[in-house]
Short mmCIF file of C-alpha atoms in Angstrom, two decimals:
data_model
loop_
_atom_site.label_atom_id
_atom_site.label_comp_id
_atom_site.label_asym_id
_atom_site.label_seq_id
_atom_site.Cartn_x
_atom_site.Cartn_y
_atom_site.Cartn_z
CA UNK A 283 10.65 23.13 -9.10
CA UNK A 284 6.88 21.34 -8.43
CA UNK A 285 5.19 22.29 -5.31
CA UNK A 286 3.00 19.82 -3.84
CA UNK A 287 -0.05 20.35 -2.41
CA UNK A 288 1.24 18.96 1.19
CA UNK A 289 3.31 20.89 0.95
CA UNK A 290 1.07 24.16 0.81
CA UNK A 291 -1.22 22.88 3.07
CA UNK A 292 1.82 22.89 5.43
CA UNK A 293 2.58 26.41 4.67
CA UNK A 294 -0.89 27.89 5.35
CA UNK A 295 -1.57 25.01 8.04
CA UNK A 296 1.29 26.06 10.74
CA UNK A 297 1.41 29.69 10.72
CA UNK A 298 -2.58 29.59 11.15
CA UNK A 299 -2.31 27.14 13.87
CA UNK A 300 0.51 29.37 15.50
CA UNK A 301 -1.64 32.32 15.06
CA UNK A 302 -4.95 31.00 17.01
CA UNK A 303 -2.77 29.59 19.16
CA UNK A 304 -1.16 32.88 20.00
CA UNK A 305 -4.60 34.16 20.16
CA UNK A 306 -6.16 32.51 22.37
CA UNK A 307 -2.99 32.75 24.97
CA UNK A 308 -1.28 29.45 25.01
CA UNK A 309 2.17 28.61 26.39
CA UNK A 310 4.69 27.31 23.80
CA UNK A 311 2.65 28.71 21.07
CA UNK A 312 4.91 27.88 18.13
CA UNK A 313 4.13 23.78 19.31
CA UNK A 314 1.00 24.12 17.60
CA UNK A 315 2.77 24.86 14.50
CA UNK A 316 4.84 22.03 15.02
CA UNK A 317 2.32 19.58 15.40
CA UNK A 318 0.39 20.76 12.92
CA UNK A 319 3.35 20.02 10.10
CA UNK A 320 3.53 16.57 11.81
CA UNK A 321 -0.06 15.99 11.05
CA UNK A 322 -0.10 16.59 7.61
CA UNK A 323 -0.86 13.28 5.42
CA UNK A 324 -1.17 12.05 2.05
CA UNK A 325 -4.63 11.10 2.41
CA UNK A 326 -7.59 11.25 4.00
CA UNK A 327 -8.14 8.03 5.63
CA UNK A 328 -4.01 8.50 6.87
CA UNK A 329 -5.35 11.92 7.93
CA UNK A 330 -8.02 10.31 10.20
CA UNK A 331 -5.97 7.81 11.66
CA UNK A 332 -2.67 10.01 12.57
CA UNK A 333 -5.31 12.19 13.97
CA UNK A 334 -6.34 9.71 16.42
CA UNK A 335 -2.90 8.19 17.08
CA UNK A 336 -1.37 11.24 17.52
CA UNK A 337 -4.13 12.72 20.02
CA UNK A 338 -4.05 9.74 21.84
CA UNK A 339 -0.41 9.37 22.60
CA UNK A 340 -0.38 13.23 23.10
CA UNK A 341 -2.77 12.22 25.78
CA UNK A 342 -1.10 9.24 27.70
CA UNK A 343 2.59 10.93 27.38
CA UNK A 344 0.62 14.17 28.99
CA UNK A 345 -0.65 11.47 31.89
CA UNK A 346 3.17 9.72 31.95
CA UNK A 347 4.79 13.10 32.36
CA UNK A 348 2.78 14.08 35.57
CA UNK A 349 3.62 10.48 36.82
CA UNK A 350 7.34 10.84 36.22
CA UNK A 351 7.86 14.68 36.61
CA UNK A 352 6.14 14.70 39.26
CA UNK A 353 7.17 11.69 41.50
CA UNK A 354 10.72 11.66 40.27
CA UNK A 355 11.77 14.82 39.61
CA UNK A 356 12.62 17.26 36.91
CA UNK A 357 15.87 15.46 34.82
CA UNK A 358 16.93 14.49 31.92
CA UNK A 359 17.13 10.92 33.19
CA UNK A 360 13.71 10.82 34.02
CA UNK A 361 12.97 11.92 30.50
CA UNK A 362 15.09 9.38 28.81
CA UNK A 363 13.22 6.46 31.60
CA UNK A 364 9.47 7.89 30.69
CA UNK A 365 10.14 7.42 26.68
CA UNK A 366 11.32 3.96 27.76
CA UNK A 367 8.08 3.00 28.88
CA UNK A 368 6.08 5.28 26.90
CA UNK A 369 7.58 4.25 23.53
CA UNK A 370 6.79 0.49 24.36
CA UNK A 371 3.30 1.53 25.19
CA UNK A 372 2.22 3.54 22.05
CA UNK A 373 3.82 -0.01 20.11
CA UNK A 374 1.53 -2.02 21.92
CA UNK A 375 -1.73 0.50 21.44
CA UNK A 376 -0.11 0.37 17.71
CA UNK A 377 -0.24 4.41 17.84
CA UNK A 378 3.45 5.18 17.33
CA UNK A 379 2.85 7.67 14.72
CA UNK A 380 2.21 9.81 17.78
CA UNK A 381 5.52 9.68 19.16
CA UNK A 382 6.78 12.73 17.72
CA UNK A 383 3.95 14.70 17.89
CA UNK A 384 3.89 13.36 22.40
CA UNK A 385 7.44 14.41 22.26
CA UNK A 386 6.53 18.28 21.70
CA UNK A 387 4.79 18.03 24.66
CA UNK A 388 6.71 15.81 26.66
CA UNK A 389 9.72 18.35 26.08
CA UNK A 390 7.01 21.46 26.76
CA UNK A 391 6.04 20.16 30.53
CA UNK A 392 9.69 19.05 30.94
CA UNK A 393 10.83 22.16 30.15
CA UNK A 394 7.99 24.47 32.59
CA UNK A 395 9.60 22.61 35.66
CA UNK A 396 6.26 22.24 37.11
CA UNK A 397 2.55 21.36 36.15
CA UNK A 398 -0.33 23.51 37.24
CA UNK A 399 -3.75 22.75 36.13
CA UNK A 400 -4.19 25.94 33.76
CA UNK A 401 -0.88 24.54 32.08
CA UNK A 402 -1.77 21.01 31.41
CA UNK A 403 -5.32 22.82 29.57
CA UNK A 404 -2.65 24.95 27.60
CA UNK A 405 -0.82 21.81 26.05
CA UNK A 406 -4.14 20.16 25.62
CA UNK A 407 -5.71 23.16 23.80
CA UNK A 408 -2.01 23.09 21.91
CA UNK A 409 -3.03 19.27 21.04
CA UNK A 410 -6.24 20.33 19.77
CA UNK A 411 -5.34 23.69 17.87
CA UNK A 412 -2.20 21.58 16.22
CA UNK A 413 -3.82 18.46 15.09
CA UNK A 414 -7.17 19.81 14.36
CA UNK A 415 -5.75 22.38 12.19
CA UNK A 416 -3.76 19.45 10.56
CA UNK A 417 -7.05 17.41 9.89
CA UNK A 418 -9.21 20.51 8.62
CA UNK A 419 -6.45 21.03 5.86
CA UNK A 420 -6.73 17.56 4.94
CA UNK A 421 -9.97 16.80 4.31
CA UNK A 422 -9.40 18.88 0.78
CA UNK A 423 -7.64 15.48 -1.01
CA UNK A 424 -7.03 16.65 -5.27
CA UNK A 425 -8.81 14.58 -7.16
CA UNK A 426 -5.86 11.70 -8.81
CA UNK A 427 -8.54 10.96 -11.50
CA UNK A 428 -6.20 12.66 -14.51
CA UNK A 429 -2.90 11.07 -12.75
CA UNK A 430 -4.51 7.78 -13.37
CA UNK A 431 -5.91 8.64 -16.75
CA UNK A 432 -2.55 9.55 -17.63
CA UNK A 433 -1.16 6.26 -16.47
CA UNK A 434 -3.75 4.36 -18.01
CA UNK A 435 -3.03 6.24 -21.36
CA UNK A 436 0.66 5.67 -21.28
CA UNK A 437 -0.05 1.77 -20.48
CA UNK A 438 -1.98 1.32 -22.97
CA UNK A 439 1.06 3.04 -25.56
CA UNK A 440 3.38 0.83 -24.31
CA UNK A 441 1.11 -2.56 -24.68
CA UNK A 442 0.50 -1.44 -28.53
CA UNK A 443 4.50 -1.32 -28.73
CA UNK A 444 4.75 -4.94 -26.76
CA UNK A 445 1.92 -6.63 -29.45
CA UNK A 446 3.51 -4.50 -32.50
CA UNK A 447 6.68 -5.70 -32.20
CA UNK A 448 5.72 -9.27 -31.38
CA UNK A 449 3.83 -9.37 -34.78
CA UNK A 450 7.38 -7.61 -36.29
CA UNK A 451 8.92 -10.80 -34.73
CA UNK A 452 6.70 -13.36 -35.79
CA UNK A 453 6.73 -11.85 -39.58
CA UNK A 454 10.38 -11.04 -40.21
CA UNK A 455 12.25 -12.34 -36.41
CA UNK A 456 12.99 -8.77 -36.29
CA UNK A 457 15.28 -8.47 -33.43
CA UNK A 458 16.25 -4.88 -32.90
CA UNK A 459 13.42 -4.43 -30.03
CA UNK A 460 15.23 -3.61 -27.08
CA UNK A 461 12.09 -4.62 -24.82
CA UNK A 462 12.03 -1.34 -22.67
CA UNK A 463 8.68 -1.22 -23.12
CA UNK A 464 8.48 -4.44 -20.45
CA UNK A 465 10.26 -2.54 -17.77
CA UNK A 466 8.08 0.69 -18.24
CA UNK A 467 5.04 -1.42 -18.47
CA UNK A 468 6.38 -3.11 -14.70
CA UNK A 469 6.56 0.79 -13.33
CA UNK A 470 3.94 1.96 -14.73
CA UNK A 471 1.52 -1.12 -12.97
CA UNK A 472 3.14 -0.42 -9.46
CA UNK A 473 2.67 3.42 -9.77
CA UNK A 474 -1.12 3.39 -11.08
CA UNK A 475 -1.64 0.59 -8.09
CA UNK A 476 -0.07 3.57 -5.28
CA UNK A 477 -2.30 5.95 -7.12
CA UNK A 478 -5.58 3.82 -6.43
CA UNK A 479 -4.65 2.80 -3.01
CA UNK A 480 -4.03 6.33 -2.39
CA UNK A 481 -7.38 7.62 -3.86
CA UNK A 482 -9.40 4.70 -2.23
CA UNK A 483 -8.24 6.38 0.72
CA UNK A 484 -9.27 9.94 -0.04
CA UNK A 485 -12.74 8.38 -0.35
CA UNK A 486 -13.85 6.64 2.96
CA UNK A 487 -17.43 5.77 1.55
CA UNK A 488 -16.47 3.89 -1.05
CA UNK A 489 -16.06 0.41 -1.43
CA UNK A 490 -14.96 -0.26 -5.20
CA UNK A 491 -12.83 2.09 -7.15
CA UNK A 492 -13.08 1.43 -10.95
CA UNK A 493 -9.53 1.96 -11.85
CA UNK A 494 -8.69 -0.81 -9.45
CA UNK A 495 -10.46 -3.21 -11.76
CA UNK A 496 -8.64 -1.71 -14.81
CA UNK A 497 -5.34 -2.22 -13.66
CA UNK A 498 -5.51 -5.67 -11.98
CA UNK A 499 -7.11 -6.59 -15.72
CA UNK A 500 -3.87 -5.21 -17.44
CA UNK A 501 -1.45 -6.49 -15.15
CA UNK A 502 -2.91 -10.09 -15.81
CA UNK A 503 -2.69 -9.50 -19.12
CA UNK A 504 0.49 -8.76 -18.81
CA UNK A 505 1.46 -11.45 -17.29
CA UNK A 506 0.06 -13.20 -20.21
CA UNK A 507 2.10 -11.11 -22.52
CA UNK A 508 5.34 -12.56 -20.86
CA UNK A 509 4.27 -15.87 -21.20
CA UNK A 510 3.65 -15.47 -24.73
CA UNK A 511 7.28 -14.05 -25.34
CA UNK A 512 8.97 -17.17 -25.19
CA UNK A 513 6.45 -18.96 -27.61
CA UNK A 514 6.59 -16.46 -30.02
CA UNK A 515 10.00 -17.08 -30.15
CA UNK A 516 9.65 -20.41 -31.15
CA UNK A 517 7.83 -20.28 -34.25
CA UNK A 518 9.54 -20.59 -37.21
CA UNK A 519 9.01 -18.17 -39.76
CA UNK A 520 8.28 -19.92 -42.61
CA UNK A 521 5.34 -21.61 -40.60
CA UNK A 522 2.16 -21.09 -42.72
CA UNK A 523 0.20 -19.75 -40.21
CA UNK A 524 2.70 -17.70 -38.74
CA UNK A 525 1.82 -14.43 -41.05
CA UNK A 526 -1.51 -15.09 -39.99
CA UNK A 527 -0.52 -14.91 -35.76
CA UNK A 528 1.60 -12.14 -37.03
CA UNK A 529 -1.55 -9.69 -38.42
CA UNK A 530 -3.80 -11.18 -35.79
CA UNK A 531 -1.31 -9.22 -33.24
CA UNK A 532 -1.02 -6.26 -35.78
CA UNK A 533 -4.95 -6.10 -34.99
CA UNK A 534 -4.61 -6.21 -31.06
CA UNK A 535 -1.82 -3.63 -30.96
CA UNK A 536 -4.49 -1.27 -32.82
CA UNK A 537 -7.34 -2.34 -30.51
CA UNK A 538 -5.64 -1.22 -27.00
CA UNK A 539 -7.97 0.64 -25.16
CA UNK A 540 -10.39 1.04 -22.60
CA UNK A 541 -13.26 0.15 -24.88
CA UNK A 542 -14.12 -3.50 -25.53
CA UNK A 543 -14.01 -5.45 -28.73
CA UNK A 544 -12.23 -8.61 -27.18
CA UNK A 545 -15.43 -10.65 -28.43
CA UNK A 546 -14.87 -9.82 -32.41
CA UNK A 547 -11.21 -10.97 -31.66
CA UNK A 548 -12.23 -14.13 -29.96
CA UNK A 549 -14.31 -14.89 -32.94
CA UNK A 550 -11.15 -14.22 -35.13
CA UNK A 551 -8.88 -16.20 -32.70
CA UNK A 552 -11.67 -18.98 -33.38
CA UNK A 553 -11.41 -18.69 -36.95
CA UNK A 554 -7.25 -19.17 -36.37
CA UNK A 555 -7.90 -22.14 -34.45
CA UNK A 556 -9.73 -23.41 -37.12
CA UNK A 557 -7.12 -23.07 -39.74
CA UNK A 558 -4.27 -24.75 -37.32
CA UNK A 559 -6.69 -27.75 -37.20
CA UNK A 560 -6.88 -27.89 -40.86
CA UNK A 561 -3.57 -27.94 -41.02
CA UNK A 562 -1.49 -31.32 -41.85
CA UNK A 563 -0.39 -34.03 -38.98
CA UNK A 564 3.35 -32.91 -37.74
CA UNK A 565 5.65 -35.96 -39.47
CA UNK A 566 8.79 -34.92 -37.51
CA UNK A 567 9.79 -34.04 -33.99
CA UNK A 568 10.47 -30.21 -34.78
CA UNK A 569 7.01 -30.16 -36.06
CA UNK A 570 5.24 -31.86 -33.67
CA UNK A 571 7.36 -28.95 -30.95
CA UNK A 572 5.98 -26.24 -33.20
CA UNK A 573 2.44 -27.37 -33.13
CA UNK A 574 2.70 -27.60 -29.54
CA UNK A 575 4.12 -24.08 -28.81
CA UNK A 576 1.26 -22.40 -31.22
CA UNK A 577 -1.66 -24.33 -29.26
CA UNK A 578 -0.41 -22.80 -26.30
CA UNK A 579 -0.18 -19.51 -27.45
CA UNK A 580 -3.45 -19.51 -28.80
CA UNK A 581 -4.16 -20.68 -25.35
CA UNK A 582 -2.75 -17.37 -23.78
CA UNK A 583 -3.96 -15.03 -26.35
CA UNK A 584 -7.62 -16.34 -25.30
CA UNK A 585 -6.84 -15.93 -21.79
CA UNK A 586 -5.58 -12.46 -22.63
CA UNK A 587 -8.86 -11.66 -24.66
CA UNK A 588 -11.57 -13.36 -22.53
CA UNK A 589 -9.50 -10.86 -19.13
CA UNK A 590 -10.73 -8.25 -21.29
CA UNK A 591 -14.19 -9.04 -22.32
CA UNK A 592 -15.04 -9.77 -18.69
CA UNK A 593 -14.02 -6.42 -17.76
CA UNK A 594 -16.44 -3.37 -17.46
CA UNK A 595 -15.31 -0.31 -19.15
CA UNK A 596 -18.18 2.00 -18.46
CA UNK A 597 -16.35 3.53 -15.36
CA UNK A 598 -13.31 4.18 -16.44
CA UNK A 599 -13.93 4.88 -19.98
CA UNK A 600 -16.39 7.73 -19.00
CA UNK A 601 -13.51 9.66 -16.60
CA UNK A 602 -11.36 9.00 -19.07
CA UNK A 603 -13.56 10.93 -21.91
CA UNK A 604 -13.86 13.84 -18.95
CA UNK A 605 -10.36 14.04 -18.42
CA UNK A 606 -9.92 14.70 -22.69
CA UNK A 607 -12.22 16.87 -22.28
CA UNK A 608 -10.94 19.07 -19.66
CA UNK A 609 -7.55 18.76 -21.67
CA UNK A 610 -8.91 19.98 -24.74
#
């Protein structure tokens, strides 16, 4: 069993925010713990941001509480009429994150019959003590650099796999690929994308995040890699340039990584292109659907390479040479 690291910053984060709370004499005490767990985010930015939605609300359902306590009395109707007008309200300020954290403290003057001045300081040192507590813990964000190594490393295994066995293909139609490798590529895009969203968060200050970059490259590429499936399929294998498609995607499967040498296989994809032209005139239909397939893969394949060679690796190669590091 993995424990996260929310969920230790919740375990040191509400018995220390019960204990100053205690300390410095509040009423309802334990509330601090409460809204301290309620507080805790996944990132810094989210940490900010509940912060302020939460203290806010805190604050107007404190202000709706005297209004309704007060003027209408102490019941649970009046309870369930307040939320009705102060849940529309924290929609419209676009703060409901701070419902339940208002709620503690809507339920904490409802259930003191009465408001005094030195109680409504108590709930809003409780307010204070909870989510400030809650913020403090999360400004310490883990770094998700090796997380998104890791992903990076595994996407690039499973794009050697897709190229390998579409030069297997092209040689021999070997059909015994089951294409999983498709499917984990697909998860492994929308996991590394949470990742970065979730680390662009942790860091307020900055504007570009290189493994952004990286991954939008790959999943265009991949994109390109679908599109070539179906061509591939259509070239027949006795095709005399087929054997040499089929090592040109030998080469790529080898060449997958964050590094860039996408210019030496343009140049070889040139040299291909040359070859297909000297090739003979297509005198029949089937030939003339063959030529026309292979001119459009070439066409992806150059779209695939020229993705690559416009990407920077500098970034992202350098963490990744860290992370090996640190591993070794």
């Amino acid at each position: 069993m993995k424990i996260g690291y929310r969920t230790i910053k919740t375990a040191i984060g509400t018995p220390l925010a019960i204990s100053v709370a205690q300390l410095l004499g509040v009423t309802n005490f334990v509330s601090a713990g409460i809204l301290t767990i309620l507080c805790i985010q996944p990132s810094r930015k989210q940490s900010f941001l509940s912060a302020w939605n939460r203290f806010s609300a805190c604050i107007i359902a404190t202000i709706y509480s005297f209004i309704f306590f007060e003027t209408i009395g102490y019941n649970p109707l009046v309870v369930g009429l307040m939320l009705a007008v102060f849940i529309p309200t924290t929609v419209y300020l676009n703060i409901t994150q701070g419902i339940a954290t208002s709620s503690v403290i809507i339920l904490n003057l409802y259930s003191a019959s009465y408001m005094s001045f030195s109680f409504l300081v108590d709930q809003f040192l409780l307010i204070i003590i909870g989510v400030g507590i809650g913020l403090l813990l999360n400004l310490y964000m883990p770094s998700l650099d090796k997380k998104l190594t890791e992903k990076q490393m595994l996407l690039e295994e499973n794009f050697q796999v897709v190229l390998f066995e579409i030069a297997q293909y092209i040689r021999n139609k070997n059909i015994d690929w089951d294409g999983k490798e498709i499917t984990k590529i697909q998860e492994l895009l929308e996991e590394a994308h949470d990742l970065v969203e979730r680390d662009q968060e942790n860091h307020l200050l900055r504007n570009r995040h290189p493994f952004r970059d990286y991954f939008n490259m790959r999943e265009r590429q991949f994109e390109l890699l679908q599109r070539m499936l179906p061509l591939v399929t259509k070239l027949p294998k006795q095709y005399s340039i087929s054997e040499k498609i089929a090592n040109f995607f030998e080469g790529l499967s080898n060449a997958v990584h964050p590094g860039n040498t996408a210019i030496l296989y343009l140049e070889e994809l040139e040299e291909l292109r040359k070859t297909f032209d000297d090739e003979d005139l297509p005198t029949s239909r089937e030939e003339f659907e063959t030529r026309a397939n292979l001119f459009r893969l070439l066409h992806e394949i150059e779209q695939y390479l020229l993705l690559k060679k416009k990407f920077k690796t500098s970034d992202v190669s350098s963490k990744r040479s860290k992370i090996k590091k640190r591993l070794e």
